[in-house]
Coordinates of C-alpha atoms and ligand atoms in Angstrom, one line a residue:
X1 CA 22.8 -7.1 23.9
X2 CA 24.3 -9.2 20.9
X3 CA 22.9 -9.0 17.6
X4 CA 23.3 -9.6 14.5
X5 CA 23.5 -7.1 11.6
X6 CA 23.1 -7.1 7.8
X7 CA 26.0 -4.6 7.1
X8 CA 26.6 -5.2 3.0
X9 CA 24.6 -6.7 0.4
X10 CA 27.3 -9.2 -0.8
X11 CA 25.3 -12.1 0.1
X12 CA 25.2 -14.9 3.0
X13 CA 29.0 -15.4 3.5
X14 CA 29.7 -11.5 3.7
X15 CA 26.8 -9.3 4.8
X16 CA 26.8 -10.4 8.3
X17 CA 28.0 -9.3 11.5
X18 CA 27.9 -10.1 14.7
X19 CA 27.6 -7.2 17.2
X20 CA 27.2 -5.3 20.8
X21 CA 24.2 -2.7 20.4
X22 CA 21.8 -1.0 23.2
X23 CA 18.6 -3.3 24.5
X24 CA 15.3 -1.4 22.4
X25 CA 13.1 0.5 24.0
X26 CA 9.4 -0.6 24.2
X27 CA 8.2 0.7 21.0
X28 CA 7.9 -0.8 18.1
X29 CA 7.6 0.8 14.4
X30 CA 4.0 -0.6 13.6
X31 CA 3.0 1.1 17.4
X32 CA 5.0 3.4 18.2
X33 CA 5.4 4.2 21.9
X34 CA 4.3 0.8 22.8
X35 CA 5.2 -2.8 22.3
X36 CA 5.8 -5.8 23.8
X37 CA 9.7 -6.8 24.6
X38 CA 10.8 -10.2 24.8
X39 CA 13.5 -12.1 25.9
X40 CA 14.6 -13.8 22.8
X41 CA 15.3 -17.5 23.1
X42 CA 14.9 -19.1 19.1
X43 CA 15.4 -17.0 16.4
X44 CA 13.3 -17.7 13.1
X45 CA 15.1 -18.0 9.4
X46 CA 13.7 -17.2 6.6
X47 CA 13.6 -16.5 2.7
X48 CA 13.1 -12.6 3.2
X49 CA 16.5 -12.4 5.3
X50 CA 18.5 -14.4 2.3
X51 CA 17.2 -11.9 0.0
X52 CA 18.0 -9.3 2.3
X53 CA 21.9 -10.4 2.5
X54 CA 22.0 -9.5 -1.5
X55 CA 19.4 -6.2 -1.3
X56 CA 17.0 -8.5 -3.0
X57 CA 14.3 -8.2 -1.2
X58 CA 11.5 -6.2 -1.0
X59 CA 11.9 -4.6 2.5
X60 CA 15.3 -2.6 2.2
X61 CA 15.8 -0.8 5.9
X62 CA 19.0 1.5 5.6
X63 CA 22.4 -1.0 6.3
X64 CA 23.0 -1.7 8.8
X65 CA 20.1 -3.4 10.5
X66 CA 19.3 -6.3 12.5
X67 CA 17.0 -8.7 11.1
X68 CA 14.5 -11.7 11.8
X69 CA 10.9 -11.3 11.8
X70 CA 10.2 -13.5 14.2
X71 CA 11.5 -15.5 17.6
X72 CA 10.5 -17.8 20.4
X73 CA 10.7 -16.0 23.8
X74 CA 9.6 -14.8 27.1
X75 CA 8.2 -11.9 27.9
X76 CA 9.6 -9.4 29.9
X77 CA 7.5 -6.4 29.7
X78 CA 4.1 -5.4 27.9
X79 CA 1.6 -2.7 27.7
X80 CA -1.7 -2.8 29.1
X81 CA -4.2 -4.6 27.5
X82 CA -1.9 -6.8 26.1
X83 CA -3.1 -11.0 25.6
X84 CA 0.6 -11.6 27.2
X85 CA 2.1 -10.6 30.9
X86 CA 5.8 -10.8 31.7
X87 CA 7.1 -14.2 32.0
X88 CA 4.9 -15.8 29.4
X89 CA 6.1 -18.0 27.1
X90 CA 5.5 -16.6 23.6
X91 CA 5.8 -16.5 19.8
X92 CA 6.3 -13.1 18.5
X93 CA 6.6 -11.8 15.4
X94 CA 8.6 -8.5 15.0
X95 CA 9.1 -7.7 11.6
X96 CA 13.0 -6.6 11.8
X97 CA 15.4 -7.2 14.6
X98 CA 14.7 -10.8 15.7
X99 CA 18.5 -11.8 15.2
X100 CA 19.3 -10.0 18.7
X101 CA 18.9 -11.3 22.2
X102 CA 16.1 -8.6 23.2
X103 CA 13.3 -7.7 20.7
X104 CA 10.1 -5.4 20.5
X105 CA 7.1 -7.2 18.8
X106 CA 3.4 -5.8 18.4
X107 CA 1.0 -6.8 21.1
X108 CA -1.4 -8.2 18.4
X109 CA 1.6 -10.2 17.1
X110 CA 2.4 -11.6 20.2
X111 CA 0.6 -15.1 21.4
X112 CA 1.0 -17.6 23.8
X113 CA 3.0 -20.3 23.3
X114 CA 1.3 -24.0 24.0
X115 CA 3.1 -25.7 26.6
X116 CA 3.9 -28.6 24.3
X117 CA 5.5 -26.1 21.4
X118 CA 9.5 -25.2 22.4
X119 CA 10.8 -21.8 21.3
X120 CA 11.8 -23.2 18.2
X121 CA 8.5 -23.8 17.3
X122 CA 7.4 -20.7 18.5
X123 CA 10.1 -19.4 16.1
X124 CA 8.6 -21.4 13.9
X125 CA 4.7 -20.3 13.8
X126 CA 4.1 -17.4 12.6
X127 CA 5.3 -16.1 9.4
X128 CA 4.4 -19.5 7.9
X129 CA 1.6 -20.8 10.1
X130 CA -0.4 -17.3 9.2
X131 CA 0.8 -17.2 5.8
X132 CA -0.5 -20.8 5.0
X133 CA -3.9 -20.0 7.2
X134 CA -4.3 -16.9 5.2
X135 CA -3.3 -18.6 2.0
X136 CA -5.6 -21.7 2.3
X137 CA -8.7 -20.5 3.9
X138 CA -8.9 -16.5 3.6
X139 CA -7.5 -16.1 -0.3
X140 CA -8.1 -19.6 -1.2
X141 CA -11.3 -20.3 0.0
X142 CA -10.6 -23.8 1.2
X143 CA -13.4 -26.7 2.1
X144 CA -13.5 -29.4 3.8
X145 CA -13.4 -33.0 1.6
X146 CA -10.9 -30.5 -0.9
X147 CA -8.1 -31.9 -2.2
X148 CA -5.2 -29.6 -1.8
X149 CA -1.6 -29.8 -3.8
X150 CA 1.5 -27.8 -2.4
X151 CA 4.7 -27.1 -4.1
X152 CA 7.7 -27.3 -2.2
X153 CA 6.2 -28.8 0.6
X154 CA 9.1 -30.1 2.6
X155 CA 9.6 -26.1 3.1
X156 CA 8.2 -23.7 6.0
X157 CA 5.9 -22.7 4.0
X158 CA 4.9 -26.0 2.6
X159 CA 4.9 -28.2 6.3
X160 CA 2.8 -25.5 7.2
X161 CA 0.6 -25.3 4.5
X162 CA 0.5 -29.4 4.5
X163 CA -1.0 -28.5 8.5
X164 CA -3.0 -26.5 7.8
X165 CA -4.7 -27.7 5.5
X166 CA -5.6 -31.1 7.0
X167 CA -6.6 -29.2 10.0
X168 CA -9.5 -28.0 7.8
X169 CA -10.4 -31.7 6.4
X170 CA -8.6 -31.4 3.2
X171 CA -6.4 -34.1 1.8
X172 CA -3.6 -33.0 0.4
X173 CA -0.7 -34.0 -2.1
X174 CA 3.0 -32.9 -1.5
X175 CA 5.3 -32.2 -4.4
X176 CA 9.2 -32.4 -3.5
X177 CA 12.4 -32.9 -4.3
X178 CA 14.3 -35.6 -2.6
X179 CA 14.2 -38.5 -0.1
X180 CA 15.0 -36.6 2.7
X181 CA 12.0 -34.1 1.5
X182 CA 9.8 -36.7 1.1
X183 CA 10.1 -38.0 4.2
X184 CA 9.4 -34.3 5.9
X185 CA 6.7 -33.7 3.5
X186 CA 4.7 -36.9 5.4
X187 CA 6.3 -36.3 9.1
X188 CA 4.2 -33.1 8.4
X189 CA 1.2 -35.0 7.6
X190 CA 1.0 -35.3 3.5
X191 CA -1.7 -37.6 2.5
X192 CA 0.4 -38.6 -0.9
X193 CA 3.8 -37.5 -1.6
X194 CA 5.1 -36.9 -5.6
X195 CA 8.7 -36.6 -6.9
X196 CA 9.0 -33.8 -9.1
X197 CA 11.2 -35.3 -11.5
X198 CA 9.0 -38.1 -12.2
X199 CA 6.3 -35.8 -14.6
X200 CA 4.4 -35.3 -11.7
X201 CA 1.4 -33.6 -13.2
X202 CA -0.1 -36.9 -14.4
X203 CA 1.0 -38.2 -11.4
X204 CA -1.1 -35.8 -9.5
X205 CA -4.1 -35.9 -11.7
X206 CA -4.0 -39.7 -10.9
X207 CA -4.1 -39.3 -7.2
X208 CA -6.7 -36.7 -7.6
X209 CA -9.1 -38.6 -9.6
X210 CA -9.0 -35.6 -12.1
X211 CA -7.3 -32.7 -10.6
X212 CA -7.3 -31.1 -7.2
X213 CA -9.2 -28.0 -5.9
X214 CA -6.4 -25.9 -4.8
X215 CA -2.6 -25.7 -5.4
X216 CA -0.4 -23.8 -3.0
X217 CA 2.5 -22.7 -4.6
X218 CA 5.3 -21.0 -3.3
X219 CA 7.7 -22.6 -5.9
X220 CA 6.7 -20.7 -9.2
X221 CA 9.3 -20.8 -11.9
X222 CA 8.3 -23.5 -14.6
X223 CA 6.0 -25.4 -13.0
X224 CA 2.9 -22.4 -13.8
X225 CA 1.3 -24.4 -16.5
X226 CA 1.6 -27.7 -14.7
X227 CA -0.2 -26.7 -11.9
X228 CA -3.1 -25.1 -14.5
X229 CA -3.4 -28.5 -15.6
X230 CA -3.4 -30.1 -12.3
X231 CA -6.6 -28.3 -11.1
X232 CA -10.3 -29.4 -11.3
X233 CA -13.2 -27.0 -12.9
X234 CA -13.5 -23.8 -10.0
X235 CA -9.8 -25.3 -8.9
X236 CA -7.5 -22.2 -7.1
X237 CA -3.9 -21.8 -7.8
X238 CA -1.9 -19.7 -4.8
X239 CA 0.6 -17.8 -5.7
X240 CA 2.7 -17.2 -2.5
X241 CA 6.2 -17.3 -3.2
X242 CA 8.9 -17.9 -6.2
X243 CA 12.0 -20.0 -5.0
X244 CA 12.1 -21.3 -8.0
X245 CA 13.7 -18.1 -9.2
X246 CA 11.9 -16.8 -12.3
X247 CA 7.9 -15.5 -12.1
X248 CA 5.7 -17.3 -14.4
X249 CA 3.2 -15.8 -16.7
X250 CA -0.2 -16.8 -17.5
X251 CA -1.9 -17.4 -20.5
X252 CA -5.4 -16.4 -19.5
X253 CA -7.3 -18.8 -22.1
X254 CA -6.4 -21.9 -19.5
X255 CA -8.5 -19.6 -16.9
X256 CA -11.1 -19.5 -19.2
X257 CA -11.4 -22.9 -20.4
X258 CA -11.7 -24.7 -17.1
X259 CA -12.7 -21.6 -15.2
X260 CA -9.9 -21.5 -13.2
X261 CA -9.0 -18.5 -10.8
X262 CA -5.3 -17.6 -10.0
X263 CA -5.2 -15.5 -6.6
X264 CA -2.5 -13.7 -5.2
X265 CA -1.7 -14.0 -1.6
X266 CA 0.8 -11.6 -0.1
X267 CA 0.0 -12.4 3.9
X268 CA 2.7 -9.6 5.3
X269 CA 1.2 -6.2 3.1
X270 CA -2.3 -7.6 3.9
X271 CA -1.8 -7.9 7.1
X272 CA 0.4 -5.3 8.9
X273 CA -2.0 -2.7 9.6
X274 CA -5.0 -4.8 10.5
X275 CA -4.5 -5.8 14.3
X276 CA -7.6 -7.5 14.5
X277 CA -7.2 -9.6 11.3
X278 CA -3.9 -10.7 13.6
X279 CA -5.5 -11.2 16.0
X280 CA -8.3 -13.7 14.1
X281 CA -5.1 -15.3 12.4
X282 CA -3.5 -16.2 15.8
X283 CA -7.0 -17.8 17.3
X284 CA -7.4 -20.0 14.2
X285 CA -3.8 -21.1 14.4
X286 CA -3.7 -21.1 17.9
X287 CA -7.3 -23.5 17.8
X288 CA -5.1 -26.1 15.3
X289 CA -2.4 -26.4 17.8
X290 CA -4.6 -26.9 20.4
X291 CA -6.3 -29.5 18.2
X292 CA -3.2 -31.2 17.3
X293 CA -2.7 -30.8 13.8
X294 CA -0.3 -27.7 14.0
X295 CA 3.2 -29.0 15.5
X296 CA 6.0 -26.9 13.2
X297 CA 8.8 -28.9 11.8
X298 CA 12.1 -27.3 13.2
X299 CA 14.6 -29.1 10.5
X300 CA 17.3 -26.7 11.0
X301 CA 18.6 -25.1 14.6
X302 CA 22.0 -23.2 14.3
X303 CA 24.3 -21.5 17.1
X304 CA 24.2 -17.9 16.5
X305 CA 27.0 -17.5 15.3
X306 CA 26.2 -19.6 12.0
X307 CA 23.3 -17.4 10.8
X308 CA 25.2 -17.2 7.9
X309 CA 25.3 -21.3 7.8
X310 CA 21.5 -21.4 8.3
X311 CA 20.8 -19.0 5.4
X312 CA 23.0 -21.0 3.3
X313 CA 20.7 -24.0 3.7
X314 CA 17.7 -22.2 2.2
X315 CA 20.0 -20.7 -0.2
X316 CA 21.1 -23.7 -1.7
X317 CA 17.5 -26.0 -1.6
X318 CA 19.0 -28.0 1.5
X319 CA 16.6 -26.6 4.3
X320 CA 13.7 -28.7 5.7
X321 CA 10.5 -27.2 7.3
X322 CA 11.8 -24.4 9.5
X323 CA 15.0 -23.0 10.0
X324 CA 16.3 -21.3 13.4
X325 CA 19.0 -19.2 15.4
X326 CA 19.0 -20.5 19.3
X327 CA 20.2 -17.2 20.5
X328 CA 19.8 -18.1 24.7
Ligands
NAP401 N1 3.2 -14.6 0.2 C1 3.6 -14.6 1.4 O1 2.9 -13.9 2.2 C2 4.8 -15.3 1.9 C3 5.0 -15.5 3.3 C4 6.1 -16.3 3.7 C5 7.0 -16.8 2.7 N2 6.7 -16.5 1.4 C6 7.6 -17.0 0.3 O2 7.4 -18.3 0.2 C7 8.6 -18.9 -0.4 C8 8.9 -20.2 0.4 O3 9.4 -19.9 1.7 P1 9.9 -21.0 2.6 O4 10.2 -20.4 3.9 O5 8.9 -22.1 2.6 O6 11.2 -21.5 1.9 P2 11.9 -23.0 2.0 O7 11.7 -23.5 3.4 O8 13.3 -22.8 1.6 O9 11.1 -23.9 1.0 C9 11.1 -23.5 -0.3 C10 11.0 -24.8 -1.2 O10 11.0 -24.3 -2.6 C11 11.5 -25.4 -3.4 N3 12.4 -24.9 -4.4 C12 12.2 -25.1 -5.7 N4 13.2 -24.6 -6.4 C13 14.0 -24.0 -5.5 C14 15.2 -23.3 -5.6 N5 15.8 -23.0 -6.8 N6 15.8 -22.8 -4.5 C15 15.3 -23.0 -3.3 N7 14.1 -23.7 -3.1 C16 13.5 -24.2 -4.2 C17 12.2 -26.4 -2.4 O11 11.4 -27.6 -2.5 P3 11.8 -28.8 -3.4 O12 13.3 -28.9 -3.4 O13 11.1 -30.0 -2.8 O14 11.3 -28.4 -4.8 C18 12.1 -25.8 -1.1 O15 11.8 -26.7 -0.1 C19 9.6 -17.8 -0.4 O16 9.7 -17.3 -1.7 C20 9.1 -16.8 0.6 O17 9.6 -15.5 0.4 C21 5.7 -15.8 1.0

């Protein structure tokens, strides 16, 4: 089958290769022996396999490897007891090795695909779909009739989030970058979308009448103590994610003063070794698509043979919602 490897660490432009390797067998690392393989149609792309081209990130399998956490497919074989039978439709989330034509994904991380998602939305579902679900609602706490704010919301992370969060009766309030963003940001449903270059903490406190209950932030970097003052009394900031580059420090006294809490939520530790957690994940996702309010934003699909292209996007701020491979 073709893959594609990460064979250096010298970044987008270099690290990759394109390459002729054996179809896996049906096991897969987090249960071993057994797995479910799929027919790999969409290939997801994402900030873990950018870091991963420079040795930056925080999964570092031996070079080389093939990576990609997670595809859009069809099943062609799975063990018994498995939600999924050979020739379903699926969205699959493998951890490592998506970037190939044949992959071996968990069957707890394996779920149907709804006839009106295509692959690239399948690729599109699960790192950021269960990431914002466990963001929001498990770390996060949030209510219906909150009022939520998300940083980089024209991002995978940030349609999602947008999603998922109206799915639970929240309003919410994106924070972007550009035109092109901001027109993303409502395509995925934002309630209000603000500029950040136009001070966009009074901005927010505005729309809010105050401050907001939660802020999802996968941004970081500089924009900490803004979001502190952007929340309400009991508000939640997220931490998720830092593509703004630099990881912000608090100064606890702001907790204090407005009693604030600041909760970490790392979705792929958590999760690995809880099946059944997984499995929870996937039904409440799984109940927004049906519902309508999950449809992911594919804003990038690139030929195999421009992974490197794709990563570049997300490299240099340019990539809207999610970004895929079409491998078949
Ligand atoms: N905690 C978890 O469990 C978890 C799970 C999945 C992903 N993540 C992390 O979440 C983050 C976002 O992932 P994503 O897939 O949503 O990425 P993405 O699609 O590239 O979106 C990230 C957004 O960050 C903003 N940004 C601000 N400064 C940036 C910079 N210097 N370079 C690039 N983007 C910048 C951009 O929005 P504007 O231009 O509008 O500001 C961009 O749209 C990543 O750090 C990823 O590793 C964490």
């Amino acid at each position: 089958m073709r893959a594609i490897q990460i064979v250096s660490e010298t970044g987008p432009d270099e690290a990759l290769a394109i390459v002729e390797l054996a179809e896996p067998e049906p096991s897969h690392m987090l249960t071993p022996g057994e797995g479910v393989v799929v027919d790999v149609h969409v290939a997801g792309v994402s900030f873990p396999e950018l870091l991963q081209t420079r040795g930056q990130y925080q999964v570092k399998p031996p070079l080389p490897f093939v990576p990609g956490s997670e595809v859009g497919g069809v099943v062609r074989s799975a063990p018994d007891g498995a939600a999924v039978a050979p020739g379903d439709r699926v969205a699959a989330f493998c951890a490592l090795g998506g970037w190939a034509e044949t992959v071996v994904a968990p069957e707890f991380f394996t779920f149907p695909l709804h006839a009106d998602l295509d692959f690239a939305q399948g690729a599109a579902l699960i790192l950021n779909y269960h990431t914002a679900y466990f963001s929001l609602v498990l770390r996060g706490g949030l209510k219906a009739g909150e009022t939520v704010l998300v940083h980089g919301a024209a991002g995978g992370v940030g349609t999602a989030s947008l999603q998922v969060a109206k799915g639970h009766g929240a309003s919410t309030i994106a924070l972007v970058s550009s035109d092109d963003k901001e027109r993303v940001a409502r395509e995925a449903g934002a309630d209000e979308v603000v500029r950040v270059e136009e001070g966009w903490k009074d901005r927010v406190l505005e729309l809010s009448g105050g401050g907001v209950d939660v802020v999802l932030d996968p941004v970081g970097g500089d924009r900490f103590t803004d979001s502190l003052r952007s929340l309400r009394e009991d508000g939640r900031l997220i931490v998720v994610g830092f593509t703004g580059g630099s990881i912000p420090e608090v100064r606890v006294n702001r907790l204090l003063l407005k009693n604030l809490s600041v909760v970490g939520a790392g979705w792929g530790a958590y999760v690995m070794g809880k099946p059944q957690l997984n499995r929870e994940i996937g039904a409440a996702v799984g109940k927004l698509v049906d519902e309508g309010f999950v449809r992911p934003i594919v804003g990038g699909r690139f030929p195999f043979e421009r992974a490197a292209d794709a990563l570049k996007t997300l490299d240099e701020r340019r990539a809207t919602g999610k970004v895929v491979l079409e491998v078949r």
